Coordinates of C-alpha atoms in Angstrom, one line a residue:
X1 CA -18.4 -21.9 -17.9
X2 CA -15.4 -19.0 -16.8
X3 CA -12.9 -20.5 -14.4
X4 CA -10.2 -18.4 -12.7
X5 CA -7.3 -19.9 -11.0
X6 CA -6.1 -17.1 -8.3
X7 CA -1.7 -17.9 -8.0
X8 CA 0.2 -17.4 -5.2
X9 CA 3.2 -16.5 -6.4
X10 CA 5.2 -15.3 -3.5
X11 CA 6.8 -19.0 -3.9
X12 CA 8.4 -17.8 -7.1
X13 CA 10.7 -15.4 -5.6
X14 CA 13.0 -18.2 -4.6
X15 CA 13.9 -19.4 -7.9
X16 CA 16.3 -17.5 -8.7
X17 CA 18.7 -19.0 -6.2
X18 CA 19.3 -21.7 -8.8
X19 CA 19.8 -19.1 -11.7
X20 CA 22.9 -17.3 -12.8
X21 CA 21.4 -14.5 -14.5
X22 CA 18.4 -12.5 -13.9
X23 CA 16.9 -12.9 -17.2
X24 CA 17.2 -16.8 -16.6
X25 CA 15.2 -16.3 -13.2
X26 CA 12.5 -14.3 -15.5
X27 CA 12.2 -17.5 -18.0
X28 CA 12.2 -19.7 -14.7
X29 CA 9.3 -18.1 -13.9
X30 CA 7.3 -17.2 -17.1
X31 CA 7.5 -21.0 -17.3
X32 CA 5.8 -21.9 -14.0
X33 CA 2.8 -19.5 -14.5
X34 CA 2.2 -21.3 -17.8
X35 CA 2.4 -24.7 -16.5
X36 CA 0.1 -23.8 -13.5
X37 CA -2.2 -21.5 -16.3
X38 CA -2.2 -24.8 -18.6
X39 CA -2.4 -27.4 -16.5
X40 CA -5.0 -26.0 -14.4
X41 CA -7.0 -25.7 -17.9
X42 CA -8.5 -21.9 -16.1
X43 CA -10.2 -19.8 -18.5
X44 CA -8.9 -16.2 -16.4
X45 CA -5.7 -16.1 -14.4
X46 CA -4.5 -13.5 -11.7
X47 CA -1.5 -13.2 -10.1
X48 CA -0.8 -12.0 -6.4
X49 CA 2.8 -11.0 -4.5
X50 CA 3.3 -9.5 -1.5
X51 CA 4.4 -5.8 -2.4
X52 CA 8.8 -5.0 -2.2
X53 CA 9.4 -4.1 1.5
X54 CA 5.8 -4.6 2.4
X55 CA 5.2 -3.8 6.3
X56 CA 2.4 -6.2 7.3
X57 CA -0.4 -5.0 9.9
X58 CA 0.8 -7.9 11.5
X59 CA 4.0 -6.4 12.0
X60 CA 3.1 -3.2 14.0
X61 CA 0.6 -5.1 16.3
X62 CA 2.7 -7.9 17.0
X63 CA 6.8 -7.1 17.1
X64 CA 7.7 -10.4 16.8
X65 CA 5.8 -11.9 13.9
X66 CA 8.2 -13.3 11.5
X67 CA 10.9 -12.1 13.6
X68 CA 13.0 -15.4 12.5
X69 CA 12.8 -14.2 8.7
X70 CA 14.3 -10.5 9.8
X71 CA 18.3 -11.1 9.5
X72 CA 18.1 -14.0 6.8
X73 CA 19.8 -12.5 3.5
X74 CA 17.3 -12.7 0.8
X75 CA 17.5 -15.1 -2.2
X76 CA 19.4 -14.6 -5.6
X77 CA 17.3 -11.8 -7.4
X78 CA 14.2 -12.0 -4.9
X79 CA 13.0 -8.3 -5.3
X80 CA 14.0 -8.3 -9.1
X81 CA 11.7 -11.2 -9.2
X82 CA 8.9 -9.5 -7.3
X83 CA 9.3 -6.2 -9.4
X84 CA 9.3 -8.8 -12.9
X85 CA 5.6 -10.1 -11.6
X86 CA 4.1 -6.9 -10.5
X87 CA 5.5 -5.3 -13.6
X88 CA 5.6 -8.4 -16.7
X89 CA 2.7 -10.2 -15.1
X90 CA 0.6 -7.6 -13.6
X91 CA 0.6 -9.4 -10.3
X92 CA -1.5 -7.7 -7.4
X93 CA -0.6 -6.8 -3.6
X94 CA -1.8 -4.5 -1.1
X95 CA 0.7 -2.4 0.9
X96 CA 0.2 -3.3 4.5
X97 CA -1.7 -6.9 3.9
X98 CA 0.1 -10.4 2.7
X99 CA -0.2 -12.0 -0.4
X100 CA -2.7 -14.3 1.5
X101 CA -4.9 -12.2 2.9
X102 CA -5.7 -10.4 -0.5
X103 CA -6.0 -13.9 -2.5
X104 CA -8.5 -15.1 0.2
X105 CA -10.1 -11.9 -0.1
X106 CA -10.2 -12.1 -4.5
X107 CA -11.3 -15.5 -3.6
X108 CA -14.7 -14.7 -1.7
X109 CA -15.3 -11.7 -3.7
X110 CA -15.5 -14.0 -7.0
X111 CA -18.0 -16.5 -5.8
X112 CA -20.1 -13.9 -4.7
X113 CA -19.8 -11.2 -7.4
X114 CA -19.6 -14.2 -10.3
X115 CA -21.6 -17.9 -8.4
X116 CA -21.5 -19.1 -11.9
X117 CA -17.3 -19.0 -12.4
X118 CA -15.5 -22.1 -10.7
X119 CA -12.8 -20.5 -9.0
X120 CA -9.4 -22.2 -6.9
X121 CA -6.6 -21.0 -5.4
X122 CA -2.6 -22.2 -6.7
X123 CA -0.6 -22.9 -3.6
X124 CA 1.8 -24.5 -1.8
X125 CA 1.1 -22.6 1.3
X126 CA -0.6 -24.4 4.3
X127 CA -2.3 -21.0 5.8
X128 CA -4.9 -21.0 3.3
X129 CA -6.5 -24.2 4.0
X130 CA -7.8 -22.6 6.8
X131 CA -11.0 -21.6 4.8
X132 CA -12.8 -24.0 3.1
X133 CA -11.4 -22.9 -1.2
X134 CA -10.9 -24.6 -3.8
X135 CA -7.2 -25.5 -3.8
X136 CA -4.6 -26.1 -7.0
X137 CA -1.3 -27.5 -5.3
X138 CA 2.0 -26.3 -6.8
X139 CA 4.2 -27.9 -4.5
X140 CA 6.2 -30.4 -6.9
X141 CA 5.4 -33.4 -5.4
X142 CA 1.5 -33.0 -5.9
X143 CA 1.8 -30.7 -8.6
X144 CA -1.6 -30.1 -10.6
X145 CA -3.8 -31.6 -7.7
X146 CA -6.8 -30.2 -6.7
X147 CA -9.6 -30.3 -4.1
X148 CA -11.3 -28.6 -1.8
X149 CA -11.0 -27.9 1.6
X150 CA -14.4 -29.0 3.5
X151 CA -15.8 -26.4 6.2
X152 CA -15.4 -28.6 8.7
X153 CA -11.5 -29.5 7.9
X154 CA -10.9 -25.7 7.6
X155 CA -12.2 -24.7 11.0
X156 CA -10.2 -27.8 12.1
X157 CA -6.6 -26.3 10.6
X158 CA -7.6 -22.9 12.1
X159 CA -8.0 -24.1 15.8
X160 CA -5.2 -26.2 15.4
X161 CA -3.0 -23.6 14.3
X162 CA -4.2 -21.5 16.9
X163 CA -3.1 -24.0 19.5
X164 CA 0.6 -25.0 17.7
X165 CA 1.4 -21.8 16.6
X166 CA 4.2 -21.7 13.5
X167 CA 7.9 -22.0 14.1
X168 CA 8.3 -20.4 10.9
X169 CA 6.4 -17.3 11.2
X170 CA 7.2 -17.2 15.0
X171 CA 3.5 -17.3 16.3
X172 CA 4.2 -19.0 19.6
X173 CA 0.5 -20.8 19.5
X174 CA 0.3 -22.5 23.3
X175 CA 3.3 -22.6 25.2
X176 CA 3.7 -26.6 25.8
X177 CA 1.4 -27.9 23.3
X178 CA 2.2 -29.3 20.1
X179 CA 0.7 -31.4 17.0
X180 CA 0.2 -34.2 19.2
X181 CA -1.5 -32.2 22.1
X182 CA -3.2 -30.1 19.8
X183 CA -5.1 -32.5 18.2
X184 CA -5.7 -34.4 21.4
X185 CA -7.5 -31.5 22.6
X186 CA -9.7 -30.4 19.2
X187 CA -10.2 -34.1 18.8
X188 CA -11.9 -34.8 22.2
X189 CA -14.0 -31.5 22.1
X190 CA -17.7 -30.9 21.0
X191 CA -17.1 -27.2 20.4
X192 CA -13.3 -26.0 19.5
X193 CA -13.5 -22.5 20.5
X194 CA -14.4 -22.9 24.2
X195 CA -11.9 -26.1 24.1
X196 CA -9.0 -24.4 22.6
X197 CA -10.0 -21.0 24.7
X198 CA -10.0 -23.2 28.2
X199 CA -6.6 -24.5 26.8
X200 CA -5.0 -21.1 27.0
X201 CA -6.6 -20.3 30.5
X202 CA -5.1 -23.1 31.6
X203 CA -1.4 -22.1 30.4
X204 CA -1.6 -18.3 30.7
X205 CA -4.1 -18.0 33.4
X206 CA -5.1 -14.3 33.6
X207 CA -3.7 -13.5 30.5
X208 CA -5.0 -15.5 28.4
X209 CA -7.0 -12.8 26.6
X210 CA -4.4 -11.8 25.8
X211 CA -2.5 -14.5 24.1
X212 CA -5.6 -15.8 22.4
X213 CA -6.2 -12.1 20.9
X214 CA -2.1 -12.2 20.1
X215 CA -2.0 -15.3 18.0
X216 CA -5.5 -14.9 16.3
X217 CA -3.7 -11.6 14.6
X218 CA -1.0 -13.3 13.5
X219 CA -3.0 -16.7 12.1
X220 CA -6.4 -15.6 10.8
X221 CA -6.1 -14.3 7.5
X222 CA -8.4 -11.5 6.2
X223 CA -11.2 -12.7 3.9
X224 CA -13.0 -9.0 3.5
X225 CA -10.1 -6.5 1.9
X226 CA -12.3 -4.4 -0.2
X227 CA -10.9 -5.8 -3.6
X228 CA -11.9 -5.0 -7.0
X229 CA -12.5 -7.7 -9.1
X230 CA -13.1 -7.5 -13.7
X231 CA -12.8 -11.2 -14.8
X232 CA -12.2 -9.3 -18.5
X233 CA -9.3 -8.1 -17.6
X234 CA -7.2 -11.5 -17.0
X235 CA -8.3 -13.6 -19.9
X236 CA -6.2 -16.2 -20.7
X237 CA -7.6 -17.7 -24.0

């Protein structure tokens, strides 16, 4: 049976912070794509970055998305690193979408196109267990561990998202209402759509709309990018 372990590798462009040469960031990195490629024991491998000086959709709808990123100086060798995996590794991006969107995307796409391939994602990155995939973790501590999201779980971590926000990506979520709040109010609701839409009406009143629409830009990520997909072209035997 083909298996094909999608990598986010957007991760790796940190590494070089502990380097002190570019060509040791490059080794850095050609070894943690063959540990995840190993470990994960994946017959097919493909790699996806977000694209150099990418401008997000997310961007030109909503000004402030990831406006707490925007004067932080990059780290050691980042773009370097990015140009090394689109170039050495053949890693794949889509000007205007994140990294996320287009694994999600790859992700779908495969267990259609190919129902017989086992196919899971390698991440650290919390966003994406807002669908219910087939996760490899890279973060060190859980390194190598997989499972999969349930449906149920998914649509959980989307509504609760929707409701927190992310300090980090500066998606305000619900003014007010935090984890704690946030899962008072998915916890104690029969349907989280109308709960988590009342909960905005309640804190924005009129425009509420308009909040809802605001954060769902910025936390839903794209699962139909209209991605090509050749399983013989990534072999890894």
């Amino acid at each position: 049976m083909k298996s094909i372990i999608l990598i986010d590798a957007d991760s790796l462009c940190y590494i070089g912070n502990k380097c002190e040469e570019v060509e040791q960031a490059y080794d850095k990195v050609d070894e943690a794509l063959s540990n995840i490629i190993s470990t994960s024991e994946a017959s097919h491998y493909s790699i996806f970055v977000e694209k150099p000086f990418n401008n997000s959709f997310r961007k030109k709808i909503v000004k402030s998305y990831k406006k707490s990123r925007a004067n932080k100086e990059l780290p050691k060798f980042y773009n370097e690193i990015k140009e090394y995996l689109l170039g050495s590794w053949n890693a794949l991006g889509i000007s205007g979408y994140e990294s996320d969107d287009v694994i999600v995307s790859h992700y779908f796409k495969i267990k259609k196109e190919y129902p017989f391939t086992d196919v899971m994602i390698a991440s650290m990155d919390k966003d994406l267990r807002q669908y219910s995939v087939k996760i490899f973790d890279t973060y060190y501590q859980r390194f190598g561990d997989i499972y999969e999201i349930p449906e149920d779980e998914a649509d959980y971590n989307f509504w609760l998202q929707m409701i927190m926000g992310d300090v980090v990506d500066s998606i305000s979520g619900v003014k007010g209402k935090g984890a704690k709040k946030a899962e008072s109010i998915l916890n104690g609701s029969k349907n989280r759509f109308i709960a988590v839409c009342r909960t905005y009406k309640e804190v924005y009143g009129s425009r509420w709309q308009k909040e809802f629409i605001k954060n769902l830009v910025q936390v839903r990520l794209l699962d139909n990018l209209n991605v090509e997909i050749d399983l013989s072209e990534v072999s890894y035997e």
